[in-house]
Tab-separated table of N, CA and C in Angstrom:
chain	number	residue	atom	x	y	z
A	1	MET	N	-25.400	4.040	-8.522
A	1	MET	CA	-24.630	2.814	-8.390
A	1	MET	C	-25.439	1.914	-7.566
A	2	SER	N	-25.410	0.655	-8.039
A	2	SER	CA	-26.074	-0.368	-7.314
A	2	SER	C	-25.428	-0.739	-5.783
A	3	CYS	N	-26.171	-1.123	-4.963
A	3	CYS	CA	-25.718	-1.274	-3.776
A	3	CYS	C	-24.710	-2.564	-3.651
A	4	ARG	N	-25.022	-3.429	-4.530
A	4	ARG	CA	-24.059	-4.604	-4.833
A	4	ARG	C	-22.643	-4.206	-5.226
A	5	GLN	N	-22.573	-3.313	-6.081
A	5	GLN	CA	-21.394	-2.865	-6.887
A	5	GLN	C	-20.526	-2.089	-5.566
A	6	ARG	N	-21.303	-1.355	-4.740
A	6	ARG	CA	-20.434	-0.690	-3.568
A	6	ARG	C	-20.137	-1.782	-2.576
A	7	GLN	N	-20.968	-2.788	-2.223
A	7	GLN	CA	-20.604	-3.653	-1.439
A	7	GLN	C	-19.356	-4.744	-1.850
A	8	ALA	N	-19.261	-4.725	-3.293
A	8	ALA	CA	-18.249	-5.695	-3.972
A	8	ALA	C	-16.816	-4.730	-3.888
A	9	HIS	N	-16.941	-3.607	-4.125
A	9	HIS	CA	-15.846	-2.498	-4.170
A	9	HIS	C	-15.415	-2.540	-2.828
A	10	ASP	N	-16.424	-2.247	-1.701
A	10	ASP	CA	-15.770	-2.336	-0.384
A	10	ASP	C	-15.124	-3.697	0.087
A	11	THR	N	-15.629	-4.838	-0.162
A	11	THR	CA	-15.024	-5.843	0.003
A	11	THR	C	-13.541	-6.049	-0.608
A	12	LEU	N	-13.491	-5.764	-2.073
A	12	LEU	CA	-12.378	-5.904	-2.707
A	12	LEU	C	-11.340	-4.892	-2.033
A	13	CYS	N	-11.575	-3.749	-1.850
A	13	CYS	CA	-10.598	-2.877	-0.885
A	13	CYS	C	-10.258	-3.283	0.181
A	14	ARG	N	-11.273	-3.754	1.216
A	14	ARG	CA	-10.641	-4.190	2.297
A	14	ARG	C	-9.697	-5.500	2.155
A	15	ASP	N	-9.812	-6.177	1.231
A	15	ASP	CA	-8.799	-7.554	1.136
A	15	ASP	C	-7.612	-6.847	0.566
A	16	LEU	N	-7.630	-5.917	-0.414
A	16	LEU	CA	-6.577	-5.386	-0.917
A	16	LEU	C	-5.448	-4.436	0.182
A	17	LEU	N	-6.348	-3.909	0.884
A	17	LEU	CA	-5.716	-3.153	2.299
A	17	LEU	C	-5.123	-4.116	3.012
A	18	LEU	N	-5.867	-5.197	3.493
A	18	LEU	CA	-5.204	-6.214	4.293
A	18	LEU	C	-3.900	-6.900	3.717
A	19	HIS	N	-4.019	-7.460	2.306
A	19	HIS	CA	-2.868	-7.691	1.742
A	19	HIS	C	-1.580	-6.776	1.725
A	20	ALA	N	-1.922	-5.764	1.252
A	20	ALA	CA	-1.030	-4.474	1.452
A	20	ALA	C	-0.503	-4.412	2.746
A	21	THR	N	-1.037	-4.438	3.749
A	21	THR	CA	-0.448	-4.304	5.125
A	21	THR	C	0.124	-5.316	5.493
A	22	ASP	N	-0.064	-6.811	5.194
A	22	ASP	CA	0.640	-7.759	5.319
A	22	ASP	C	2.199	-7.775	4.532
A	23	ARG	N	2.185	-7.417	3.427
A	23	ARG	CA	3.375	-6.919	2.703
A	23	ARG	C	4.144	-6.073	3.093
A	24	LEU	N	3.715	-4.799	3.618
A	24	LEU	CA	4.238	-3.784	4.215
A	24	LEU	C	4.997	-4.390	5.617
A	25	ASP	N	4.322	-5.219	6.357
A	25	ASP	CA	4.609	-5.465	7.544
A	25	ASP	C	5.891	-6.674	7.257
A	26	ARG	N	5.945	-7.499	6.082
A	26	ARG	CA	6.791	-8.343	5.979
A	26	ARG	C	8.054	-7.495	5.461
A	27	LEU	N	7.823	-6.600	4.735
A	27	LEU	CA	9.149	-5.746	4.366
A	27	LEU	C	9.670	-5.176	5.502
A	28	ARG	N	8.860	-4.552	6.316
A	28	ARG	CA	9.378	-3.854	7.598
A	28	ARG	C	10.233	-5.023	8.323
A	29	SER	N	9.725	-6.344	8.485
A	29	SER	CA	10.348	-7.425	9.228
A	29	SER	C	11.744	-7.526	8.639
A	30	LEU	N	11.872	-7.619	7.219
A	30	LEU	CA	13.168	-7.761	6.579
A	30	LEU	C	13.961	-6.546	6.648
A	31	VAL	N	13.663	-5.473	6.944
A	31	VAL	CA	14.508	-4.426	6.791
A	31	VAL	C	14.987	-4.140	8.193
A	32	GLU	N	14.477	-4.587	9.286
A	32	GLU	CA	14.692	-4.581	10.625
A	32	GLU	C	15.748	-5.500	10.788
A	33	ARG	N	15.847	-6.723	10.011
A	33	ARG	CA	17.017	-7.672	10.039
A	33	ARG	C	18.170	-7.354	9.189
A	34	TRP	N	18.078	-6.119	8.349
A	34	TRP	CA	19.079	-6.031	7.346
A	34	TRP	C	20.284	-5.468	7.953
A	35	PRO	N	21.366	-5.924	7.283
A	35	PRO	CA	22.862	-5.592	7.707
A	35	PRO	C	22.987	-4.278	7.288
A	36	GLN	N	24.399	-3.821	7.822
A	36	GLN	CA	24.534	-2.534	7.565
A	36	GLN	C	24.821	-2.334	6.313
A	37	PRO	N	25.014	-1.096	5.616
A	37	PRO	CA	24.923	-0.767	4.175
A	37	PRO	C	25.842	-1.711	3.540
A	38	VAL	N	25.556	-2.450	2.469
A	38	VAL	CA	26.396	-3.313	1.547
A	38	VAL	C	26.846	-2.494	0.284
A	39	ARG	N	25.929	-1.558	-0.143
A	39	ARG	CA	26.201	-0.854	-1.208
A	39	ARG	C	25.543	0.628	-0.769
A	40	GLU	N	26.364	1.669	-1.558
A	40	GLU	CA	25.773	3.024	-1.088
A	40	GLU	C	24.432	3.260	-1.399
A	41	GLY	N	23.765	3.608	-0.429
A	41	GLY	CA	22.165	3.979	-0.742
A	41	GLY	C	21.558	2.958	-0.175
A	42	MET	N	22.127	1.718	0.080
A	42	MET	CA	21.210	0.724	0.154
A	42	MET	C	21.199	0.170	1.750
A	43	GLY	N	21.333	1.208	2.787
A	43	GLY	CA	21.537	0.862	4.077
A	43	GLY	C	19.976	0.836	4.526
A	44	ARG	N	20.181	0.304	5.984
A	44	ARG	CA	18.660	0.208	6.575
A	44	ARG	C	18.097	1.387	6.927
A	45	GLU	N	18.550	2.572	7.130
A	45	GLU	CA	18.194	3.678	7.391
A	45	GLU	C	17.366	4.351	6.094
A	46	ASN	N	17.799	4.207	4.706
A	46	ASN	CA	17.386	4.439	3.479
A	46	ASN	C	16.086	3.828	3.313
A	47	MET	N	16.266	2.145	3.629
A	47	MET	CA	15.070	1.268	3.360
A	47	MET	C	14.009	1.766	4.334
A	48	GLU	N	14.316	2.119	5.628
A	48	GLU	CA	13.113	2.477	6.610
A	48	GLU	C	12.710	3.698	6.195
A	49	ARG	N	13.195	4.716	5.705
A	49	ARG	CA	12.765	5.908	5.283
A	49	ARG	C	11.720	5.484	4.034
A	50	SER	N	12.066	4.706	3.269
A	50	SER	CA	11.116	4.100	2.034
A	50	SER	C	9.734	3.468	2.582
A	51	LEU	N	9.972	2.762	3.744
A	51	LEU	CA	8.961	2.155	4.310
A	51	LEU	C	7.994	3.093	5.136
A	52	ASP	N	8.561	4.126	5.656
A	52	ASP	CA	7.755	5.033	6.262
A	52	ASP	C	6.883	6.023	5.145
A	53	ALA	N	7.634	6.101	3.945
A	53	ALA	CA	6.696	6.801	2.878
A	53	ALA	C	5.567	5.731	2.350
A	54	LEU	N	5.988	4.415	2.510
A	54	LEU	CA	5.076	3.468	1.951
A	54	LEU	C	3.602	3.347	3.007
A	55	ARG	N	4.110	3.537	4.412
A	55	ARG	CA	3.075	3.734	5.180
A	55	ARG	C	2.057	4.811	5.129
A	56	GLY	N	2.909	5.943	4.613
A	56	GLY	CA	2.016	7.170	4.329
A	56	GLY	C	0.905	6.796	3.149
A	57	LEU	N	1.417	6.281	2.322
A	57	LEU	CA	0.537	5.752	1.101
A	57	LEU	C	-0.448	4.779	1.625
A	58	LEU	N	-0.097	4.032	2.549
A	58	LEU	CA	-1.260	3.144	3.156
A	58	LEU	C	-2.252	3.804	3.708
A	59	ASN	N	-1.748	5.033	4.366
A	59	ASN	CA	-2.652	5.725	5.277
A	59	ASN	C	-3.674	6.304	4.228
A	60	ARG	N	-2.943	7.103	3.350
A	60	ARG	CA	-3.684	7.786	1.990
A	60	ARG	C	-4.965	6.650	1.633
A	61	VAL	N	-4.259	5.659	1.211
A	61	VAL	CA	-5.183	4.391	0.607
A	61	VAL	C	-6.386	4.431	1.746
A	62	THR	N	-6.210	4.079	2.818
A	62	THR	CA	-7.176	4.057	3.939
A	62	THR	C	-8.040	5.048	3.920
A	63	GLY	N	-7.900	6.310	3.931
A	63	GLY	CA	-8.785	7.549	3.736
A	63	GLY	C	-9.459	7.431	2.614
A	64	ARG	N	-8.832	7.201	1.390
A	64	ARG	CA	-9.597	7.371	0.050
A	64	ARG	C	-10.665	6.009	0.172
A	65	ILE	N	-10.255	4.870	0.701
A	65	ILE	CA	-11.359	3.836	0.678
A	65	ILE	C	-12.479	4.474	1.556
A	66	GLU	N	-11.971	4.843	2.760
A	66	GLU	CA	-13.223	5.320	3.680
A	66	GLU	C	-14.179	6.371	3.025
A	67	ALA	N	-13.496	7.329	2.353
A	67	ALA	CA	-14.324	8.245	1.353
A	67	ALA	C	-15.291	7.698	0.570
A	68	ALA	N	-14.799	6.672	-0.264
A	68	ALA	CA	-15.568	6.108	-1.028
A	68	ALA	C	-16.464	5.141	-0.529
A	69	HIS	N	-16.180	4.750	0.721
A	69	HIS	CA	-17.524	4.054	1.491
A	69	HIS	C	-18.619	4.883	1.802
A	70	LEU	N	-18.266	6.083	2.159
A	70	LEU	CA	-19.023	7.098	2.927
A	70	LEU	C	-19.730	8.219	1.894
A	71	ALA	N	-19.146	7.973	0.538
A	71	ALA	CA	-19.753	8.945	-0.667
A	71	ALA	C	-21.262	8.728	-0.941
A	72	THR	N	-21.906	9.809	-1.419
A	72	THR	CA	-23.327	9.614	-1.756
A	72	THR	C	-23.081	8.984	-3.032
A	73	ASP	N	-24.434	8.713	-3.497
A	73	ASP	CA	-24.499	7.857	-4.691
A	73	ASP	C	-23.937	8.590	-5.993
A	74	ASP	N	-24.214	9.777	-5.949
A	74	ASP	CA	-23.620	10.597	-7.097
A	74	ASP	C	-22.094	11.097	-7.045
A	75	ALA	N	-21.757	11.074	-5.948
A	75	ALA	CA	-20.062	11.205	-5.632
A	75	ALA	C	-19.458	9.886	-5.776
A	76	TRP	N	-19.996	8.688	-5.558
A	76	TRP	CA	-19.335	7.582	-5.591
A	76	TRP	C	-18.333	7.103	-6.678
A	77	PRO	N	-18.747	7.414	-8.134
A	77	PRO	CA	-17.974	7.068	-8.883
A	77	PRO	C	-16.495	7.609	-8.957
A	78	PHE	N	-16.567	8.958	-8.553
A	78	PHE	CA	-15.466	9.668	-8.330
A	78	PHE	C	-14.672	9.223	-7.210
A	79	ALA	N	-15.360	9.186	-6.136
A	79	ALA	CA	-14.665	8.717	-4.872
A	79	ALA	C	-13.787	7.236	-5.238
A	80	ARG	N	-14.758	6.386	-6.032
A	80	ARG	CA	-14.088	4.916	-6.127
A	80	ARG	C	-12.934	5.249	-7.164
A	81	ALA	N	-12.947	6.099	-8.210
A	81	ALA	CA	-11.669	6.320	-8.980
A	81	ALA	C	-10.492	6.703	-8.224
A	82	MET	N	-10.882	7.529	-7.283
A	82	MET	CA	-9.685	8.145	-6.456
A	82	MET	C	-9.052	6.979	-5.447
A	83	ALA	N	-9.986	6.050	-5.028
A	83	ALA	CA	-9.586	5.006	-4.074
A	83	ALA	C	-8.912	3.916	-4.957
A	84	ASP	N	-9.187	3.673	-6.276
A	84	ASP	CA	-8.496	2.656	-7.089
A	84	ASP	C	-7.352	3.012	-7.541
A	85	GLN	N	-7.177	4.529	-7.518
A	85	GLN	CA	-5.912	5.010	-8.059
A	85	GLN	C	-4.991	4.925	-6.923
A	86	ALA	N	-5.346	5.430	-5.759
A	86	ALA	CA	-4.474	5.255	-4.531
A	86	ALA	C	-4.000	3.869	-4.385
A	87	ILE	N	-4.858	2.860	-4.549
A	87	ILE	CA	-4.474	1.409	-4.271
A	87	ILE	C	-3.546	0.925	-5.285
A	88	GLU	N	-3.600	1.616	-6.672
A	88	GLU	CA	-2.771	1.179	-7.569
A	88	GLU	C	-1.294	1.848	-7.183
A	89	ASP	N	-1.243	3.040	-6.806
A	89	ASP	CA	-0.081	3.613	-6.558
A	89	ASP	C	0.637	3.019	-5.293
A	90	LEU	N	-0.072	2.353	-4.300
A	90	LEU	CA	0.366	1.861	-3.204
A	90	LEU	C	1.010	0.211	-3.787
A	91	VAL	N	0.231	-0.341	-4.507
A	91	VAL	CA	0.800	-1.508	-5.029
A	91	VAL	C	2.175	-1.501	-5.751
A	92	ALA	N	2.085	-0.592	-6.618
A	92	ALA	CA	3.132	-0.176	-7.489
A	92	ALA	C	4.354	0.247	-6.631
A	93	SER	N	4.209	0.853	-5.545
A	93	SER	CA	5.365	1.268	-4.692
A	93	SER	C	5.798	0.075	-3.799
A	94	LEU	N	4.981	-0.810	-3.174
A	94	LEU	CA	5.351	-2.123	-2.781
A	94	LEU	C	6.186	-2.830	-3.513
A	95	ASP	N	5.844	-2.984	-4.886
A	95	ASP	CA	6.465	-3.979	-5.768
A	95	ASP	C	7.784	-3.453	-6.098
A	96	ALA	N	7.771	-1.780	-6.112
A	96	ALA	CA	9.360	-1.473	-6.553
A	96	ALA	C	10.170	-1.510	-5.137
A	97	ALA	N	9.592	-1.550	-4.081
A	97	ALA	CA	10.422	-1.568	-2.630
A	97	ALA	C	10.815	-3.208	-2.419
A	98	GLU	N	9.965	-4.263	-2.904
A	98	GLU	CA	10.314	-5.578	-2.836
A	98	GLU	C	11.427	-5.822	-3.746
A	99	ALA	N	11.558	-5.164	-5.138
A	99	ALA	CA	12.412	-5.428	-5.833
A	99	ALA	C	13.876	-4.839	-5.433
A	100	ARG	N	13.617	-3.656	-4.850
A	100	ARG	CA	14.791	-2.861	-4.427
A	100	ARG	C	15.645	-3.895	-3.374
A	101	LEU	N	14.836	-4.354	-2.557
A	101	LEU	CA	15.201	-5.389	-1.453
A	101	LEU	C	15.946	-6.631	-1.973
A	102	LYS	N	15.178	-7.018	-3.180
A	102	LYS	CA	15.809	-8.313	-3.591
A	102	LYS	C	17.190	-7.903	-4.656
A	103	ARG	N	17.137	-6.850	-4.869
A	103	ARG	CA	18.516	-6.314	-5.919
A	103	ARG	C	19.710	-6.089	-4.641
A	104	ALA	N	19.121	-5.520	-3.654
A	104	ALA	CA	20.129	-5.292	-2.473
A	104	ALA	C	20.672	-6.507	-2.031
A	105	ALA	N	19.903	-7.590	-1.811
A	105	ALA	CA	20.213	-8.828	-1.165
A	105	ALA	C	21.049	-9.638	-2.188
A	106	ALA	N	21.106	-9.567	-3.271
A	106	ALA	CA	21.815	-10.276	-4.439
A	106	ALA	C	23.375	-9.825	-4.482
């Protein structure tokens, strides 16, 4: 793979990781101000557990991005695919958590 492709992927991953971290921090801030359970299963404790799982996904994404960064040229396409999949999983989970908070707030 060309050096430019790898650098472009590293830059994109860094930006996506920063954006995901900001979203997770914003969600955590909202949950910290969350009132006691409005509906069954929508309490602060359940939301905090969900955010902890999201933090774990964020850590996995960070590891996969680092693995892609350090991969040899031969292994880079596979490492890139693993990093891209981890990012997609994280973004989908963040979207679901935000939707869950919006539904609970309504």
